[in-house]
Structures are given as structure tokens and as C-alpha cells.
Amino acid sequence: MILNALRSLFSFDVVVELSEQRITMRRFDTHEVFEYEPWIAIASENNKQKIVAIGQAAREMTGPDIKIQNPFAHTRSFVADFLLAEKVVQYGIFEIHKSKIRPSPRVVMHQLEKTEGGLTGIEDRVLRELALGAGARDVIIHLGAKINTRTTTFDDLKQN
């Protein structure tokens, strides 16, 4: 608990906008944006799998022992592979924080696709667990219009 409090001093509130083709991370305080494609490249070596690239670099990798996957590409569900999706979100949170200390941000998860009729309890939990697994200390699931970080704060969203 004390460790999370210390890590929170080096963390920012972040909006994570998720789609099959792009993930956008946006800080509330500086409005800085980090965008990347949700591709992940995994290499198999000695019966072990290792993540070798995420984003555009992963998409362009080739090799007999390299598997390239988009964990957000599935015909029925938004998340096709939870563990890989968690690594992709974790990557973005580390990149936007640019800190050597593992961040513990407050995160708003905003799924932009496959939300017709709202989210099921399972879909809500998947988004929440993705954020928590990536290091979030508090998570809000947001549906609807994109969030303007210049006029809205994490606390505003928390009150609604």
C-alpha cells in the first residue's frame, strides 16, 4: 500500500482509447498523446516465448520463429487474447509515463468499438483487469463520446 502511494507520486491520470487498429493514450495534465498500433511480435526460443516488439515495429517483423498478433482483433469479442492485450496496454502506459519507476496511474478505459447495447459484465471486467494488470491503481470504464482532457478531469468522470 505504501509502495502504491509512492508510485502514484510519479504517475499521471490517463485516458486509454482502445480500438482494433489503434490505441491512444492521453494524459489529463499535459494532454500529451501517445498512439500506437496494437500489434505484438512474439519469438519462440528454446520452448519459451518472448515479446520482441510492440506496435508498428512488431507488424513489420518477419522470421520463422516470430508470431505477430493483434490481441484486439476478433470477430465476436473485442479482446481476443487477454494476456497479450495486457502487455500491449502495459507498453503504452510505460511509454506515456517515460519513467524508470513503474507507474501506478489512474486510468480511464474507453473501448471505441463493439459497444452496441453497452458492455456485458465480462467485457467491463476485462477492461478493468487490463488496466489493473498494466499497473493502474484506479480504473473507470467509459462509454460514449471521446473525452476531452482539456475540459474534463479524472475526478469529474469518477463523480458521474
PDB file of C-alpha atoms in Angstrom:
ATOM      1  CA  MET A   1       0.000   0.000   0.000  1.00  0.00           C
ATOM      2  CA  ILE A   2       2.817   2.394   0.806  1.00  0.00           C
ATOM      3  CA  LEU A   3       4.602   1.335  -2.375  1.00  0.00           C
ATOM      4  CA  ASN A   4       1.499   2.173  -4.449  1.00  0.00           C
ATOM      5  CA  ALA A   5       1.286   5.575  -2.757  1.00  0.00           C
ATOM      6  CA  LEU A   6       4.916   6.286  -3.644  1.00  0.00           C
ATOM      7  CA  ARG A   7       4.442   5.095  -7.233  1.00  0.00           C
ATOM      8  CA  SER A   8       1.356   7.286  -7.553  1.00  0.00           C
ATOM      9  CA  LEU A   9       3.548  10.349  -6.961  1.00  0.00           C
ATOM     10  CA  PHE A  10       5.278   9.571 -10.270  1.00  0.00           C
ATOM     11  CA  SER A  11       2.103   8.748 -12.196  1.00  0.00           C
ATOM     12  CA  PHE A  12      -0.455  10.671 -14.205  1.00  0.00           C
ATOM     13  CA  ASP A  13      -4.146  10.258 -14.923  1.00  0.00           C
ATOM     14  CA  VAL A  14      -4.520   8.681 -18.358  1.00  0.00           C
ATOM     15  CA  VAL A  15      -7.307   8.013 -20.866  1.00  0.00           C
ATOM     16  CA  VAL A  16      -6.796   4.808 -22.854  1.00  0.00           C
ATOM     17  CA  GLU A  17      -8.829   4.718 -26.071  1.00  0.00           C
ATOM     18  CA  LEU A  18      -8.947   1.217 -27.484  1.00  0.00           C
ATOM     19  CA  SER A  19      -9.785   0.111 -30.994  1.00  0.00           C
ATOM     20  CA  GLU A  20      -8.735  -2.803 -33.153  1.00  0.00           C
ATOM     21  CA  GLN A  21      -6.434  -0.628 -35.286  1.00  0.00           C
ATOM     22  CA  ARG A  22      -5.094   1.950 -32.810  1.00  0.00           C
ATOM     23  CA  ILE A  23      -4.544   2.559 -29.124  1.00  0.00           C
ATOM     24  CA  THR A  24      -4.355   6.135 -27.932  1.00  0.00           C
ATOM     25  CA  MET A  25      -3.041   7.139 -24.503  1.00  0.00           C
ATOM     26  CA  ARG A  26      -3.768  10.709 -23.422  1.00  0.00           C
ATOM     27  CA  ARG A  27      -2.589  12.396 -20.218  1.00  0.00           C
ATOM     28  CA  PHE A  28      -5.050  14.638 -18.404  1.00  0.00           C
ATOM     29  CA  ASP A  29      -2.446  17.095 -17.074  1.00  0.00           C
ATOM     30  CA  THR A  30      -0.367  17.886 -20.172  1.00  0.00           C
ATOM     31  CA  HIS A  31      -2.738  16.470 -22.834  1.00  0.00           C
ATOM     32  CA  GLU A  32       0.274  14.625 -24.265  1.00  0.00           C
ATOM     33  CA  VAL A  33      -0.783  11.848 -26.643  1.00  0.00           C
ATOM     34  CA  PHE A  34       0.894   8.536 -27.427  1.00  0.00           C
ATOM     35  CA  GLU A  35      -0.606   6.450 -30.235  1.00  0.00           C
ATOM     36  CA  TYR A  36       0.417   3.045 -31.495  1.00  0.00           C
ATOM     37  CA  GLU A  37      -0.909   0.032 -33.324  1.00  0.00           C
ATOM     38  CA  PRO A  38      -1.841  -2.917 -31.077  1.00  0.00           C
ATOM     39  CA  TRP A  39       0.394  -5.458 -32.788  1.00  0.00           C
ATOM     40  CA  ILE A  40       2.720  -7.671 -30.777  1.00  0.00           C
ATOM     41  CA  ALA A  41       5.559  -9.870 -32.051  1.00  0.00           C
ATOM     42  CA  ILE A  42       6.479 -12.976 -30.093  1.00  0.00           C
ATOM     43  CA  ALA A  43       9.595 -15.047 -30.750  1.00  0.00           C
ATOM     44  CA  SER A  44       9.898 -18.677 -29.752  1.00  0.00           C
ATOM     45  CA  GLU A  45      13.304 -19.660 -28.410  1.00  0.00           C
ATOM     46  CA  ASN A  46      14.075 -22.908 -26.576  1.00  0.00           C
ATOM     47  CA  ASN A  47      10.380 -23.632 -25.968  1.00  0.00           C
ATOM     48  CA  LYS A  48       9.936 -20.175 -24.399  1.00  0.00           C
ATOM     49  CA  GLN A  49       8.087 -17.221 -25.806  1.00  0.00           C
ATOM     50  CA  LYS A  50       9.484 -13.704 -25.623  1.00  0.00           C
ATOM     51  CA  ILE A  51       7.908 -10.407 -26.675  1.00  0.00           C
ATOM     52  CA  VAL A  52      10.285  -8.810 -29.156  1.00  0.00           C
ATOM     53  CA  ALA A  53       8.284  -5.799 -30.381  1.00  0.00           C
ATOM     54  CA  ILE A  54       5.006  -3.932 -29.984  1.00  0.00           C
ATOM     55  CA  GLY A  55       3.332  -1.543 -32.412  1.00  0.00           C
ATOM     56  CA  GLN A  56       4.399  -0.798 -35.981  1.00  0.00           C
ATOM     57  CA  ALA A  57       7.790  -2.455 -35.401  1.00  0.00           C
ATOM     58  CA  ALA A  58       6.049  -5.711 -34.476  1.00  0.00           C
ATOM     59  CA  ARG A  59       3.854  -5.593 -37.543  1.00  0.00           C
ATOM     60  CA  GLU A  60       6.894  -5.338 -39.810  1.00  0.00           C
ATOM     61  CA  MET A  61       8.872  -8.197 -38.238  1.00  0.00           C
ATOM     62  CA  THR A  62       9.402 -11.420 -40.128  1.00  0.00           C
ATOM     63  CA  GLY A  63      11.016 -14.720 -39.338  1.00  0.00           C
ATOM     64  CA  PRO A  64      10.230 -18.401 -38.973  1.00  0.00           C
ATOM     65  CA  ASP A  65      10.060 -18.259 -35.165  1.00  0.00           C
ATOM     66  CA  ILE A  66       8.169 -14.962 -34.926  1.00  0.00           C
ATOM     67  CA  LYS A  67       4.413 -14.841 -34.454  1.00  0.00           C
ATOM     68  CA  ILE A  68       2.673 -11.495 -34.998  1.00  0.00           C
ATOM     69  CA  GLN A  69      -0.734 -10.966 -33.441  1.00  0.00           C
ATOM     70  CA  ASN A  70      -3.267  -8.252 -32.716  1.00  0.00           C
ATOM     71  CA  PRO A  71      -4.867  -9.204 -29.382  1.00  0.00           C
ATOM     72  CA  PHE A  72      -7.804  -6.851 -30.094  1.00  0.00           C
ATOM     73  CA  ALA A  73      -8.799  -8.491 -33.390  1.00  0.00           C
ATOM     74  CA  HIS A  74     -11.681 -10.946 -33.069  1.00  0.00           C
ATOM     75  CA  THR A  75     -14.952 -11.304 -34.940  1.00  0.00           C
ATOM     76  CA  ARG A  76     -17.216 -11.589 -31.875  1.00  0.00           C
ATOM     77  CA  SER A  77     -15.305 -10.134 -28.940  1.00  0.00           C
ATOM     78  CA  PHE A  78     -13.189  -7.033 -28.542  1.00  0.00           C
ATOM     79  CA  VAL A  79     -10.310  -8.814 -26.785  1.00  0.00           C
ATOM     80  CA  ALA A  80      -9.064 -11.963 -28.497  1.00  0.00           C
ATOM     81  CA  ASP A  81      -6.091 -12.702 -26.195  1.00  0.00           C
ATOM     82  CA  PHE A  82      -6.191 -11.233 -22.703  1.00  0.00           C
ATOM     83  CA  LEU A  83      -2.539 -11.789 -21.743  1.00  0.00           C
ATOM     84  CA  LEU A  84      -1.198 -10.220 -24.933  1.00  0.00           C
ATOM     85  CA  ALA A  85      -3.706  -7.348 -24.699  1.00  0.00           C
ATOM     86  CA  GLU A  86      -2.483  -6.672 -21.162  1.00  0.00           C
ATOM     87  CA  LYS A  87       1.123  -6.448 -22.412  1.00  0.00           C
ATOM     88  CA  VAL A  88       0.093  -4.064 -25.188  1.00  0.00           C
ATOM     89  CA  VAL A  89      -1.715  -1.754 -22.729  1.00  0.00           C
ATOM     90  CA  GLN A  90       1.172  -2.008 -20.258  1.00  0.00           C
ATOM     91  CA  TYR A  91       3.577  -0.939 -23.003  1.00  0.00           C
ATOM     92  CA  GLY A  92       1.533   2.204 -23.696  1.00  0.00           C
ATOM     93  CA  ILE A  93       1.321   3.170 -20.037  1.00  0.00           C
ATOM     94  CA  PHE A  94       5.093   2.842 -19.652  1.00  0.00           C
ATOM     95  CA  GLU A  95       5.692   4.843 -22.839  1.00  0.00           C
ATOM     96  CA  ILE A  96       3.467   7.762 -21.885  1.00  0.00           C
ATOM     97  CA  HIS A  97       4.983   7.968 -18.399  1.00  0.00           C
ATOM     98  CA  LYS A  98       8.608   7.833 -19.559  1.00  0.00           C
ATOM     99  CA  SER A  99       9.721   6.907 -16.061  1.00  0.00           C
ATOM    100  CA  LYS A 100      12.145   4.337 -14.718  1.00  0.00           C
ATOM    101  CA  ILE A 101       9.779   3.833 -11.774  1.00  0.00           C
ATOM    102  CA  ARG A 102       6.865   1.543 -12.537  1.00  0.00           C
ATOM    103  CA  PRO A 103       3.870   3.892 -12.855  1.00  0.00           C
ATOM    104  CA  SER A 104       0.627   3.479 -10.946  1.00  0.00           C
ATOM    105  CA  PRO A 105      -1.770   5.820 -12.781  1.00  0.00           C
ATOM    106  CA  ARG A 106      -5.483   6.380 -12.505  1.00  0.00           C
ATOM    107  CA  VAL A 107      -6.829   5.127 -15.827  1.00  0.00           C
ATOM    108  CA  VAL A 108      -9.981   5.697 -17.861  1.00  0.00           C
ATOM    109  CA  MET A 109     -10.541   2.767 -20.236  1.00  0.00           C
ATOM    110  CA  HIS A 110     -12.570   3.768 -23.290  1.00  0.00           C
ATOM    111  CA  GLN A 111     -13.444   0.997 -25.722  1.00  0.00           C
ATOM    112  CA  LEU A 112     -14.326   2.626 -29.040  1.00  0.00           C
ATOM    113  CA  GLU A 113     -15.654  -0.419 -30.944  1.00  0.00           C
ATOM    114  CA  LYS A 114     -18.114  -3.262 -30.401  1.00  0.00           C
ATOM    115  CA  THR A 115     -20.064  -1.399 -27.723  1.00  0.00           C
ATOM    116  CA  GLU A 116     -23.551  -1.575 -29.242  1.00  0.00           C
ATOM    117  CA  GLY A 117     -26.007  -2.143 -26.401  1.00  0.00           C
ATOM    118  CA  GLY A 118     -23.357  -1.415 -23.759  1.00  0.00           C
ATOM    119  CA  LEU A 119     -20.803  -3.726 -22.248  1.00  0.00           C
ATOM    120  CA  THR A 120     -21.537  -7.012 -20.538  1.00  0.00           C
ATOM    121  CA  GLY A 121     -20.217  -7.621 -17.051  1.00  0.00           C
ATOM    122  CA  ILE A 122     -17.492  -9.780 -18.560  1.00  0.00           C
ATOM    123  CA  GLU A 123     -16.423  -7.066 -21.015  1.00  0.00           C
ATOM    124  CA  ASP A 124     -16.380  -4.498 -18.207  1.00  0.00           C
ATOM    125  CA  ARG A 125     -14.228  -6.801 -16.100  1.00  0.00           C
ATOM    126  CA  VAL A 126     -11.834  -7.492 -18.981  1.00  0.00           C
ATOM    127  CA  LEU A 127     -11.222  -3.750 -19.461  1.00  0.00           C
ATOM    128  CA  ARG A 128     -10.816  -3.224 -15.712  1.00  0.00           C
ATOM    129  CA  GLU A 129      -8.396  -6.163 -15.408  1.00  0.00           C
ATOM    130  CA  LEU A 130      -6.387  -4.971 -18.432  1.00  0.00           C
ATOM    131  CA  ALA A 131      -5.804  -1.622 -16.718  1.00  0.00           C
ATOM    132  CA  LEU A 132      -5.056  -3.134 -13.307  1.00  0.00           C
ATOM    133  CA  GLY A 133      -2.665  -5.642 -14.861  1.00  0.00           C
ATOM    134  CA  ALA A 134      -0.878  -2.759 -16.572  1.00  0.00           C
ATOM    135  CA  GLY A 135      -0.329  -1.086 -13.194  1.00  0.00           C
ATOM    136  CA  ALA A 136      -3.379   1.157 -12.707  1.00  0.00           C
ATOM    137  CA  ARG A 137      -4.329   1.995  -9.121  1.00  0.00           C
ATOM    138  CA  ASP A 138      -7.856   3.147 -10.028  1.00  0.00           C
ATOM    139  CA  VAL A 139      -9.936   2.414 -13.140  1.00  0.00           C
ATOM    140  CA  ILE A 140     -13.011   3.977 -14.727  1.00  0.00           C
ATOM    141  CA  ILE A 141     -14.762   2.326 -17.679  1.00  0.00           C
ATOM    142  CA  HIS A 142     -16.156   4.982 -20.037  1.00  0.00           C
ATOM    143  CA  LEU A 143     -18.627   4.521 -22.879  1.00  0.00           C
ATOM    144  CA  GLY A 144     -19.778   7.283 -25.178  1.00  0.00           C
ATOM    145  CA  ALA A 145     -18.105  10.277 -26.748  1.00  0.00           C
ATOM    146  CA  LYS A 146     -14.349  10.736 -26.645  1.00  0.00           C
ATOM    147  CA  ILE A 147     -13.097  12.507 -23.552  1.00  0.00           C
ATOM    148  CA  ASN A 148     -11.647  15.996 -23.910  1.00  0.00           C
ATOM    149  CA  THR A 149      -8.776  16.014 -21.396  1.00  0.00           C
ATOM    150  CA  ARG A 150      -8.645  19.820 -21.571  1.00  0.00           C
ATOM    151  CA  THR A 151     -12.127  20.236 -20.097  1.00  0.00           C
ATOM    152  CA  THR A 152     -12.651  17.014 -18.137  1.00  0.00           C
ATOM    153  CA  THR A 153     -10.653  15.503 -15.277  1.00  0.00           C
ATOM    154  CA  PHE A 154     -10.457  12.003 -13.903  1.00  0.00           C
ATOM    155  CA  ASP A 155     -12.293  13.209 -10.789  1.00  0.00           C
ATOM    156  CA  ASP A 156     -15.127  14.642 -12.950  1.00  0.00           C
ATOM    157  CA  LEU A 157     -15.587  11.221 -14.556  1.00  0.00           C
ATOM    158  CA  LYS A 158     -15.362   9.459 -11.197  1.00  0.00           C
ATOM    159  CA  GLN A 159     -18.269  11.540  -9.842  1.00  0.00           C
ATOM    160  CA  ASN A 160     -20.566  10.523 -12.718  1.00  0.00           C
TER     161      ASN A 160
END
